[in-house]
């Protein structure tokens, strides 16, 4: 299934589960983690049996962001992956979903810390579920740094600008309840159940027509910055062809026959 020492990959039915796996460092970003993430996104895109992706963290933590010890010059683990970064200087941005958007829906299952780079990766996911003790925030300005993972662009487009600027400019932590209130995450669940809740959502997605799901997701992002007129026109270009697919016919037939549909991506 691939993966690296800091990123594990496993299948749960039609869902690919990617787990940030560096709990001793609160899953701070490392070269092995970034390479594993990038490979995981590609694997999900290329495997037509995968219909959704769940991103989570090991050890009751999502991601504490950049490894500040490495930034201070104390070295970063995983030098054996350096050639991958040299071959693709954009790999880390693709891994963090700054310069890559997976075709399949990505659901974040957050427990514990999801701060700095963790909150930046979160903004590249589609559906977000968090345990009630989870903590969010963009702490970069407190360290004299810039949240260059895309937050100054994406966050004001995802939540109200006043909330985005408060988060960006104060560098303060946010509870799961507050994060849900301002729209950064969609749902708060009891601690320790975020992954189960995310997998349950993934199962609901997996039961739907995969071509329809992918085109709906693509349309939402494609039309986000369009005028309503242009967006509606673009929606028709994506939407009408879906009705001509065998999967669309199977969905209608299964409904009439009162049975679960069997979709084959055509």
PDB file of C-alpha atoms in Angstrom:
ATOM      1  CA  UNK A   1       0.000   0.000   0.000  1.00  0.00           C
ATOM      2  CA  UNK A   2       2.993   2.309   0.031  1.00  0.00           C
ATOM      3  CA  UNK A   3       3.646   4.896   2.715  1.00  0.00           C
ATOM      4  CA  UNK A   4       6.797   5.883   4.583  1.00  0.00           C
ATOM      5  CA  UNK A   5       8.053   5.736   8.163  1.00  0.00           C
ATOM      6  CA  UNK A   6       6.043   8.896   8.925  1.00  0.00           C
ATOM      7  CA  UNK A   7       2.955   8.262   6.773  1.00  0.00           C
ATOM      8  CA  UNK A   8       0.945   5.059   6.852  1.00  0.00           C
ATOM      9  CA  UNK A   9      -1.494   3.993   4.160  1.00  0.00           C
ATOM     10  CA  UNK A  10      -4.277   1.440   4.451  1.00  0.00           C
ATOM     11  CA  UNK A  11      -7.523   0.578   2.734  1.00  0.00           C
ATOM     12  CA  UNK A  12     -10.922   0.502   4.412  1.00  0.00           C
ATOM     13  CA  UNK A  13     -13.121  -0.823   1.615  1.00  0.00           C
ATOM     14  CA  UNK A  14     -13.184   1.885  -1.045  1.00  0.00           C
ATOM     15  CA  UNK A  15     -11.572   4.445   1.296  1.00  0.00           C
ATOM     16  CA  UNK A  16      -7.855   5.143   1.420  1.00  0.00           C
ATOM     17  CA  UNK A  17      -6.778   6.129   4.938  1.00  0.00           C
ATOM     18  CA  UNK A  18      -3.637   8.261   5.193  1.00  0.00           C
ATOM     19  CA  UNK A  19      -2.252   8.609   8.729  1.00  0.00           C
ATOM     20  CA  UNK A  20       0.362  11.168   9.721  1.00  0.00           C
ATOM     21  CA  UNK A  21       2.579   8.943  11.849  1.00  0.00           C
ATOM     22  CA  UNK A  22       5.138  10.840  13.886  1.00  0.00           C
ATOM     23  CA  UNK A  23       3.341  11.022  17.240  1.00  0.00           C
ATOM     24  CA  UNK A  24       6.502  11.602  19.288  1.00  0.00           C
ATOM     25  CA  UNK A  25       6.756  14.995  17.518  1.00  0.00           C
ATOM     26  CA  UNK A  26       3.007  15.689  17.418  1.00  0.00           C
ATOM     27  CA  UNK A  27       3.115  14.656  13.771  1.00  0.00           C
ATOM     28  CA  UNK A  28       5.225  17.662  12.802  1.00  0.00           C
ATOM     29  CA  UNK A  29       5.977  17.735   9.097  1.00  0.00           C
ATOM     30  CA  UNK A  30       9.029  15.818   7.911  1.00  0.00           C
ATOM     31  CA  UNK A  31      10.445  14.784   4.552  1.00  0.00           C
ATOM     32  CA  UNK A  32       9.171  11.205   4.921  1.00  0.00           C
ATOM     33  CA  UNK A  33       5.724  12.536   5.822  1.00  0.00           C
ATOM     34  CA  UNK A  34       5.580  14.932   2.891  1.00  0.00           C
ATOM     35  CA  UNK A  35       6.756  12.314   0.409  1.00  0.00           C
ATOM     36  CA  UNK A  36       4.272   9.809   1.803  1.00  0.00           C
ATOM     37  CA  UNK A  37       1.427  12.322   1.584  1.00  0.00           C
ATOM     38  CA  UNK A  38       2.222  13.209  -2.003  1.00  0.00           C
ATOM     39  CA  UNK A  39       2.393   9.550  -3.010  1.00  0.00           C
ATOM     40  CA  UNK A  40      -0.862   8.920  -1.157  1.00  0.00           C
ATOM     41  CA  UNK A  41      -2.727  11.627  -3.061  1.00  0.00           C
ATOM     42  CA  UNK A  42      -1.430  10.254  -6.345  1.00  0.00           C
ATOM     43  CA  UNK A  43      -2.391   6.705  -5.390  1.00  0.00           C
ATOM     44  CA  UNK A  44      -5.932   7.838  -4.600  1.00  0.00           C
ATOM     45  CA  UNK A  45      -6.199   9.675  -7.912  1.00  0.00           C
ATOM     46  CA  UNK A  46      -4.900   6.753  -9.941  1.00  0.00           C
ATOM     47  CA  UNK A  47      -6.751   3.858  -8.266  1.00  0.00           C
ATOM     48  CA  UNK A  48     -10.307   3.785  -9.594  1.00  0.00           C
ATOM     49  CA  UNK A  49     -11.310   1.428  -6.775  1.00  0.00           C
ATOM     50  CA  UNK A  50     -10.642   4.250  -4.294  1.00  0.00           C
ATOM     51  CA  UNK A  51     -13.663   6.518  -3.950  1.00  0.00           C
ATOM     52  CA  UNK A  52     -12.703   8.633  -0.946  1.00  0.00           C
ATOM     53  CA  UNK A  53      -9.727   9.497   1.246  1.00  0.00           C
ATOM     54  CA  UNK A  54      -9.555  10.014   5.007  1.00  0.00           C
ATOM     55  CA  UNK A  55      -6.628  11.999   6.414  1.00  0.00           C
ATOM     56  CA  UNK A  56      -5.872  11.613  10.115  1.00  0.00           C
ATOM     57  CA  UNK A  57      -3.005  11.572  12.617  1.00  0.00           C
ATOM     58  CA  UNK A  58      -1.557   8.966  14.952  1.00  0.00           C
ATOM     59  CA  UNK A  59      -1.288   9.245  18.722  1.00  0.00           C
ATOM     60  CA  UNK A  60      -4.304  11.462  19.317  1.00  0.00           C
ATOM     61  CA  UNK A  61      -2.831  14.352  17.329  1.00  0.00           C
ATOM     62  CA  UNK A  62      -3.402  15.601  13.787  1.00  0.00           C
ATOM     63  CA  UNK A  63      -0.389  17.782  12.933  1.00  0.00           C
ATOM     64  CA  UNK A  64       1.584  20.445  14.813  1.00  0.00           C
ATOM     65  CA  UNK A  65       2.922  21.956  11.594  1.00  0.00           C
ATOM     66  CA  UNK A  66       6.480  22.610  10.556  1.00  0.00           C
ATOM     67  CA  UNK A  67       9.366  21.012  12.450  1.00  0.00           C
ATOM     68  CA  UNK A  68      10.766  24.160  14.096  1.00  0.00           C
ATOM     69  CA  UNK A  69      13.849  22.297  15.343  1.00  0.00           C
ATOM     70  CA  UNK A  70      14.731  21.468  11.762  1.00  0.00           C
ATOM     71  CA  UNK A  71      14.038  25.062  10.735  1.00  0.00           C
ATOM     72  CA  UNK A  72      16.458  26.210  13.445  1.00  0.00           C
ATOM     73  CA  UNK A  73      19.189  24.170  11.784  1.00  0.00           C
ATOM     74  CA  UNK A  74      19.110  20.974  13.823  1.00  0.00           C
ATOM     75  CA  UNK A  75      18.376  18.814  10.818  1.00  0.00           C
ATOM     76  CA  UNK A  76      15.315  17.142   9.376  1.00  0.00           C
ATOM     77  CA  UNK A  77      14.758  13.408   9.313  1.00  0.00           C
ATOM     78  CA  UNK A  78      14.577  11.481   6.063  1.00  0.00           C
ATOM     79  CA  UNK A  79      17.551  12.679   4.061  1.00  0.00           C
ATOM     80  CA  UNK A  80      17.105   9.584   1.907  1.00  0.00           C
ATOM     81  CA  UNK A  81      14.088  11.330   0.375  1.00  0.00           C
ATOM     82  CA  UNK A  82      16.016  14.443  -0.574  1.00  0.00           C
ATOM     83  CA  UNK A  83      16.313  13.305  -4.188  1.00  0.00           C
ATOM     84  CA  UNK A  84      12.525  13.274  -4.462  1.00  0.00           C
ATOM     85  CA  UNK A  85      12.421  16.921  -3.417  1.00  0.00           C
ATOM     86  CA  UNK A  86      15.220  17.754  -5.824  1.00  0.00           C
ATOM     87  CA  UNK A  87      13.413  16.049  -8.695  1.00  0.00           C
ATOM     88  CA  UNK A  88      10.168  17.894  -7.875  1.00  0.00           C
ATOM     89  CA  UNK A  89      10.772  21.150  -5.964  1.00  0.00           C
ATOM     90  CA  UNK A  90       6.990  21.558  -5.714  1.00  0.00           C
ATOM     91  CA  UNK A  91       6.479  18.197  -3.986  1.00  0.00           C
ATOM     92  CA  UNK A  92       5.979  19.627  -0.487  1.00  0.00           C
ATOM     93  CA  UNK A  93       3.277  22.032  -1.692  1.00  0.00           C
ATOM     94  CA  UNK A  94       1.492  19.204  -3.480  1.00  0.00           C
ATOM     95  CA  UNK A  95       1.741  17.075  -0.349  1.00  0.00           C
ATOM     96  CA  UNK A  96       0.168  19.859   1.726  1.00  0.00           C
ATOM     97  CA  UNK A  97      -2.639  20.251  -0.862  1.00  0.00           C
ATOM     98  CA  UNK A  98      -1.471  23.743  -1.733  1.00  0.00           C
ATOM     99  CA  UNK A  99      -0.696  22.892  -5.365  1.00  0.00           C
ATOM    100  CA  UNK A 100      -2.734  19.730  -5.761  1.00  0.00           C
ATOM    101  CA  UNK A 101      -6.421  18.938  -5.416  1.00  0.00           C
ATOM    102  CA  UNK A 102      -7.269  15.222  -5.327  1.00  0.00           C
ATOM    103  CA  UNK A 103     -10.103  14.072  -7.582  1.00  0.00           C
ATOM    104  CA  UNK A 104     -11.651  12.038  -4.781  1.00  0.00           C
ATOM    105  CA  UNK A 105     -13.285  13.638  -1.706  1.00  0.00           C
ATOM    106  CA  UNK A 106     -10.877  14.095   1.212  1.00  0.00           C
ATOM    107  CA  UNK A 107     -12.231  13.916   4.759  1.00  0.00           C
ATOM    108  CA  UNK A 108     -10.120  15.151   7.669  1.00  0.00           C
ATOM    109  CA  UNK A 109     -10.440  13.302  10.991  1.00  0.00           C
ATOM    110  CA  UNK A 110      -8.853  15.565  13.591  1.00  0.00           C
ATOM    111  CA  UNK A 111      -7.878  14.771  17.167  1.00  0.00           C
ATOM    112  CA  UNK A 112      -5.633  16.903  19.363  1.00  0.00           C
ATOM    113  CA  UNK A 113      -3.380  19.531  17.829  1.00  0.00           C
ATOM    114  CA  UNK A 114      -4.145  20.727  14.299  1.00  0.00           C
ATOM    115  CA  UNK A 115      -2.138  23.929  14.242  1.00  0.00           C
ATOM    116  CA  UNK A 116       0.141  25.936  11.948  1.00  0.00           C
ATOM    117  CA  UNK A 117       0.880  23.642   8.992  1.00  0.00           C
ATOM    118  CA  UNK A 118      -1.808  21.292  10.274  1.00  0.00           C
ATOM    119  CA  UNK A 119      -4.457  23.988   9.879  1.00  0.00           C
ATOM    120  CA  UNK A 120      -2.989  24.801   6.478  1.00  0.00           C
ATOM    121  CA  UNK A 121      -3.295  21.205   5.257  1.00  0.00           C
ATOM    122  CA  UNK A 122      -6.808  21.138   6.699  1.00  0.00           C
ATOM    123  CA  UNK A 123      -7.829  23.910   4.302  1.00  0.00           C
ATOM    124  CA  UNK A 124      -7.083  21.588   1.386  1.00  0.00           C
ATOM    125  CA  UNK A 125      -9.541  18.961   2.615  1.00  0.00           C
ATOM    126  CA  UNK A 126     -13.210  18.834   1.681  1.00  0.00           C
ATOM    127  CA  UNK A 127     -15.018  17.639   4.822  1.00  0.00           C
ATOM    128  CA  UNK A 128     -13.666  18.177   8.347  1.00  0.00           C
ATOM    129  CA  UNK A 129     -14.596  16.361  11.548  1.00  0.00           C
ATOM    130  CA  UNK A 130     -12.873  16.938  14.885  1.00  0.00           C
ATOM    131  CA  UNK A 131     -12.826  15.563  18.408  1.00  0.00           C
ATOM    132  CA  UNK A 132     -14.124  17.967  21.030  1.00  0.00           C
ATOM    133  CA  UNK A 133     -10.643  18.583  22.521  1.00  0.00           C
ATOM    134  CA  UNK A 134      -8.998  19.367  19.179  1.00  0.00           C
ATOM    135  CA  UNK A 135      -7.089  22.641  18.878  1.00  0.00           C
ATOM    136  CA  UNK A 136      -6.678  24.744  15.748  1.00  0.00           C
ATOM    137  CA  UNK A 137      -4.763  27.869  14.837  1.00  0.00           C
ATOM    138  CA  UNK A 138      -2.197  29.527  12.617  1.00  0.00           C
ATOM    139  CA  UNK A 139       0.670  30.277  15.000  1.00  0.00           C
ATOM    140  CA  UNK A 140       3.199  31.469  12.408  1.00  0.00           C
ATOM    141  CA  UNK A 141       3.102  35.194  13.222  1.00  0.00           C
ATOM    142  CA  UNK A 142       3.904  34.404  16.862  1.00  0.00           C
ATOM    143  CA  UNK A 143       7.198  32.917  15.627  1.00  0.00           C
ATOM    144  CA  UNK A 144       7.905  35.738  13.200  1.00  0.00           C
ATOM    145  CA  UNK A 145       6.917  33.487  10.300  1.00  0.00           C
ATOM    146  CA  UNK A 146       4.433  33.636   7.426  1.00  0.00           C
ATOM    147  CA  UNK A 147       1.724  30.952   6.899  1.00  0.00           C
ATOM    148  CA  UNK A 148       2.930  30.278   3.396  1.00  0.00           C
ATOM    149  CA  UNK A 149       0.956  27.053   2.974  1.00  0.00           C
ATOM    150  CA  UNK A 150      -1.850  29.049   1.375  1.00  0.00           C
ATOM    151  CA  UNK A 151      -3.761  30.376   4.380  1.00  0.00           C
ATOM    152  CA  UNK A 152      -3.739  34.083   3.484  1.00  0.00           C
ATOM    153  CA  UNK A 153      -5.462  33.146   0.227  1.00  0.00           C
ATOM    154  CA  UNK A 154      -7.658  30.172   1.107  1.00  0.00           C
ATOM    155  CA  UNK A 155      -8.827  30.937   4.631  1.00  0.00           C
ATOM    156  CA  UNK A 156     -10.680  34.198   3.770  1.00  0.00           C
ATOM    157  CA  UNK A 157     -12.458  32.265   1.000  1.00  0.00           C
ATOM    158  CA  UNK A 158     -13.539  29.503   3.352  1.00  0.00           C
ATOM    159  CA  UNK A 159     -14.643  31.468   6.416  1.00  0.00           C
ATOM    160  CA  UNK A 160     -15.688  35.070   7.006  1.00  0.00           C
ATOM    161  CA  UNK A 161     -12.819  37.492   6.419  1.00  0.00           C
ATOM    162  CA  UNK A 162     -13.023  38.940   9.934  1.00  0.00           C
ATOM    163  CA  UNK A 163     -12.560  35.443  11.420  1.00  0.00           C
ATOM    164  CA  UNK A 164      -9.786  34.639   8.946  1.00  0.00           C
ATOM    165  CA  UNK A 165      -7.878  37.808   9.786  1.00  0.00           C
ATOM    166  CA  UNK A 166      -8.264  37.297  13.512  1.00  0.00           C
ATOM    167  CA  UNK A 167      -6.861  33.789  13.193  1.00  0.00           C
ATOM    168  CA  UNK A 168      -4.036  34.889  10.899  1.00  0.00           C
ATOM    169  CA  UNK A 169      -3.011  38.024  12.806  1.00  0.00           C
ATOM    170  CA  UNK A 170      -3.305  36.917  16.425  1.00  0.00           C
ATOM    171  CA  UNK A 171      -1.843  33.421  16.143  1.00  0.00           C
ATOM    172  CA  UNK A 172      -4.099  32.318  18.983  1.00  0.00           C
ATOM    173  CA  UNK A 173      -5.473  28.802  19.490  1.00  0.00           C
ATOM    174  CA  UNK A 174      -9.081  27.914  18.680  1.00  0.00           C
ATOM    175  CA  UNK A 175     -11.131  25.189  20.324  1.00  0.00           C
ATOM    176  CA  UNK A 176     -13.053  22.691  18.230  1.00  0.00           C
ATOM    177  CA  UNK A 177     -16.333  24.359  19.177  1.00  0.00           C
ATOM    178  CA  UNK A 178     -15.095  27.777  18.062  1.00  0.00           C
ATOM    179  CA  UNK A 179     -13.605  26.320  14.882  1.00  0.00           C
ATOM    180  CA  UNK A 180     -17.001  24.815  14.083  1.00  0.00           C
ATOM    181  CA  UNK A 181     -18.797  28.057  14.899  1.00  0.00           C
ATOM    182  CA  UNK A 182     -16.700  30.067  12.428  1.00  0.00           C
ATOM    183  CA  UNK A 183     -16.945  27.351   9.769  1.00  0.00           C
ATOM    184  CA  UNK A 184     -13.385  26.040   9.732  1.00  0.00           C
ATOM    185  CA  UNK A 185     -14.638  22.536  10.509  1.00  0.00           C
ATOM    186  CA  UNK A 186     -18.017  20.982   9.928  1.00  0.00           C
ATOM    187  CA  UNK A 187     -18.666  18.821  12.961  1.00  0.00           C
ATOM    188  CA  UNK A 188     -17.444  18.160  16.499  1.00  0.00           C
ATOM    189  CA  UNK A 189     -17.655  14.617  17.897  1.00  0.00           C
ATOM    190  CA  UNK A 190     -16.569  13.001  21.173  1.00  0.00           C
ATOM    191  CA  UNK A 191     -12.809  12.634  21.572  1.00  0.00           C
ATOM    192  CA  UNK A 192     -11.454   9.485  20.029  1.00  0.00           C
ATOM    193  CA  UNK A 193     -14.300   9.105  17.520  1.00  0.00           C
ATOM    194  CA  UNK A 194     -13.285  11.494  14.731  1.00  0.00           C
ATOM    195  CA  UNK A 195     -11.830   8.710  12.582  1.00  0.00           C
ATOM    196  CA  UNK A 196     -14.917   6.527  12.960  1.00  0.00           C
ATOM    197  CA  UNK A 197     -17.132   9.484  12.082  1.00  0.00           C
ATOM    198  CA  UNK A 198     -14.994  10.287   9.039  1.00  0.00           C
ATOM    199  CA  UNK A 199     -15.103   6.678   7.853  1.00  0.00           C
ATOM    200  CA  UNK A 200     -18.882   6.697   8.224  1.00  0.00           C
ATOM    201  CA  UNK A 201     -19.097   9.782   5.990  1.00  0.00           C
ATOM    202  CA  UNK A 202     -16.709   8.120   3.536  1.00  0.00           C
ATOM    203  CA  UNK A 203     -18.981   5.069   3.374  1.00  0.00           C
ATOM    204  CA  UNK A 204     -21.917   7.293   2.466  1.00  0.00           C
ATOM    205  CA  UNK A 205     -19.847   8.889  -0.300  1.00  0.00           C
ATOM    206  CA  UNK A 206     -18.615   5.499  -1.506  1.00  0.00           C
ATOM    207  CA  UNK A 207     -22.208   4.344  -1.966  1.00  0.00           C
ATOM    208  CA  UNK A 208     -22.840   7.151  -4.463  1.00  0.00           C
ATOM    209  CA  UNK A 209     -21.983   7.253  -8.146  1.00  0.00           C
ATOM    210  CA  UNK A 210     -18.216   7.852  -8.298  1.00  0.00           C
ATOM    211  CA  UNK A 211     -18.303   9.832 -11.548  1.00  0.00           C
ATOM    212  CA  UNK A 212     -21.084  12.024 -10.187  1.00  0.00           C
ATOM    213  CA  UNK A 213     -19.191  12.573  -6.922  1.00  0.00           C
ATOM    214  CA  UNK A 214     -15.996  13.598  -8.706  1.00  0.00           C
ATOM    215  CA  UNK A 215     -17.771  15.968 -11.074  1.00  0.00           C
ATOM    216  CA  UNK A 216     -19.763  17.572  -8.244  1.00  0.00           C
ATOM    217  CA  UNK A 217     -16.566  18.178  -6.269  1.00  0.00           C
ATOM    218  CA  UNK A 218     -14.799  19.554  -9.354  1.00  0.00           C
ATOM    219  CA  UNK A 219     -17.704  21.893 -10.109  1.00  0.00           C
ATOM    220  CA  UNK A 220     -17.762  23.338  -6.587  1.00  0.00           C
ATOM    221  CA  UNK A 221     -14.096  24.313  -6.763  1.00  0.00           C
ATOM    222  CA  UNK A 222     -14.069  25.292 -10.425  1.00  0.00           C
ATOM    223  CA  UNK A 223     -16.936  27.743 -10.040  1.00  0.00           C
ATOM    224  CA  UNK A 224     -15.973  29.158  -6.637  1.00  0.00           C
ATOM    225  CA  UNK A 225     -14.562  32.422  -8.000  1.00  0.00           C
ATOM    226  CA  UNK A 226     -16.823  32.733 -11.063  1.00  0.00           C
ATOM    227  CA  UNK A 227     -19.794  35.013 -11.416  1.00  0.00           C
ATOM    228  CA  UNK A 228     -23.104  33.229 -10.917  1.00  0.00           C
ATOM    229  CA  UNK A 229     -23.799  33.335 -14.658  1.00  0.00           C
ATOM    230  CA  UNK A 230     -20.421  31.853 -15.581  1.00  0.00           C
ATOM    231  CA  UNK A 231     -20.636  29.341 -12.774  1.00  0.00           C
ATOM    232  CA  UNK A 232     -24.039  28.071 -13.852  1.00  0.00           C
ATOM    233  CA  UNK A 233     -22.786  27.678 -17.420  1.00  0.00           C
ATOM    234  CA  UNK A 234     -19.726  25.763 -16.222  1.00  0.00           C
ATOM    235  CA  UNK A 235     -21.927  23.575 -14.034  1.00  0.00           C
ATOM    236  CA  UNK A 236     -23.974  22.503 -17.062  1.00  0.00           C
ATOM    237  CA  UNK A 237     -20.820  21.536 -18.953  1.00  0.00           C
ATOM    238  CA  UNK A 238     -19.834  19.216 -16.140  1.00  0.00           C
ATOM    239  CA  UNK A 239     -23.287  18.068 -15.120  1.00  0.00           C
ATOM    240  CA  UNK A 240     -25.038  17.149 -18.347  1.00  0.00           C
ATOM    241  CA  UNK A 241     -22.530  14.475 -19.445  1.00  0.00           C
ATOM    242  CA  UNK A 242     -23.051  12.656 -16.135  1.00  0.00           C
ATOM    243  CA  UNK A 243     -26.666  11.977 -17.108  1.00  0.00           C
ATOM    244  CA  UNK A 244     -25.474  10.070 -20.190  1.00  0.00           C
ATOM    245  CA  UNK A 245     -23.285   7.635 -18.262  1.00  0.00           C
ATOM    246  CA  UNK A 246     -24.072   3.992 -17.604  1.00  0.00           C
ATOM    247  CA  UNK A 247     -23.759   4.758 -13.892  1.00  0.00           C
ATOM    248  CA  UNK A 248     -26.609   7.281 -14.129  1.00  0.00           C
ATOM    249  CA  UNK A 249     -28.786   4.669 -15.805  1.00  0.00           C
ATOM    250  CA  UNK A 250     -27.804   2.124 -13.154  1.00  0.00           C
ATOM    251  CA  UNK A 251     -28.750   4.549 -10.395  1.00  0.00           C
ATOM    252  CA  UNK A 252     -32.241   5.041 -11.832  1.00  0.00           C
ATOM    253  CA  UNK A 253     -32.670   1.319 -12.503  1.00  0.00           C
ATOM    254  CA  UNK A 254     -31.574   0.372  -8.988  1.00  0.00           C
ATOM    255  CA  UNK A 255     -34.012   2.883  -7.513  1.00  0.00           C
ATOM    256  CA  UNK A 256     -36.860   1.416  -9.555  1.00  0.00           C
ATOM    257  CA  UNK A 257     -35.878  -2.122  -8.593  1.00  0.00           C
ATOM    258  CA  UNK A 258     -35.437  -1.193  -4.928  1.00  0.00           C
ATOM    259  CA  UNK A 259     -31.861  -2.488  -4.673  1.00  0.00           C
ATOM    260  CA  UNK A 260     -28.434  -0.965  -4.028  1.00  0.00           C
ATOM    261  CA  UNK A 261     -26.822   0.333  -7.228  1.00  0.00           C
ATOM    262  CA  UNK A 262     -23.676  -1.272  -8.633  1.00  0.00           C
ATOM    263  CA  UNK A 263     -21.572   1.507 -10.143  1.00  0.00           C
ATOM    264  CA  UNK A 264     -18.742   0.736 -12.588  1.00  0.00           C
ATOM    265  CA  UNK A 265     -17.376   4.220 -13.372  1.00  0.00           C
ATOM    266  CA  UNK A 266     -18.713   4.450 -16.918  1.00  0.00           C
TER     267      UNK A 266
END
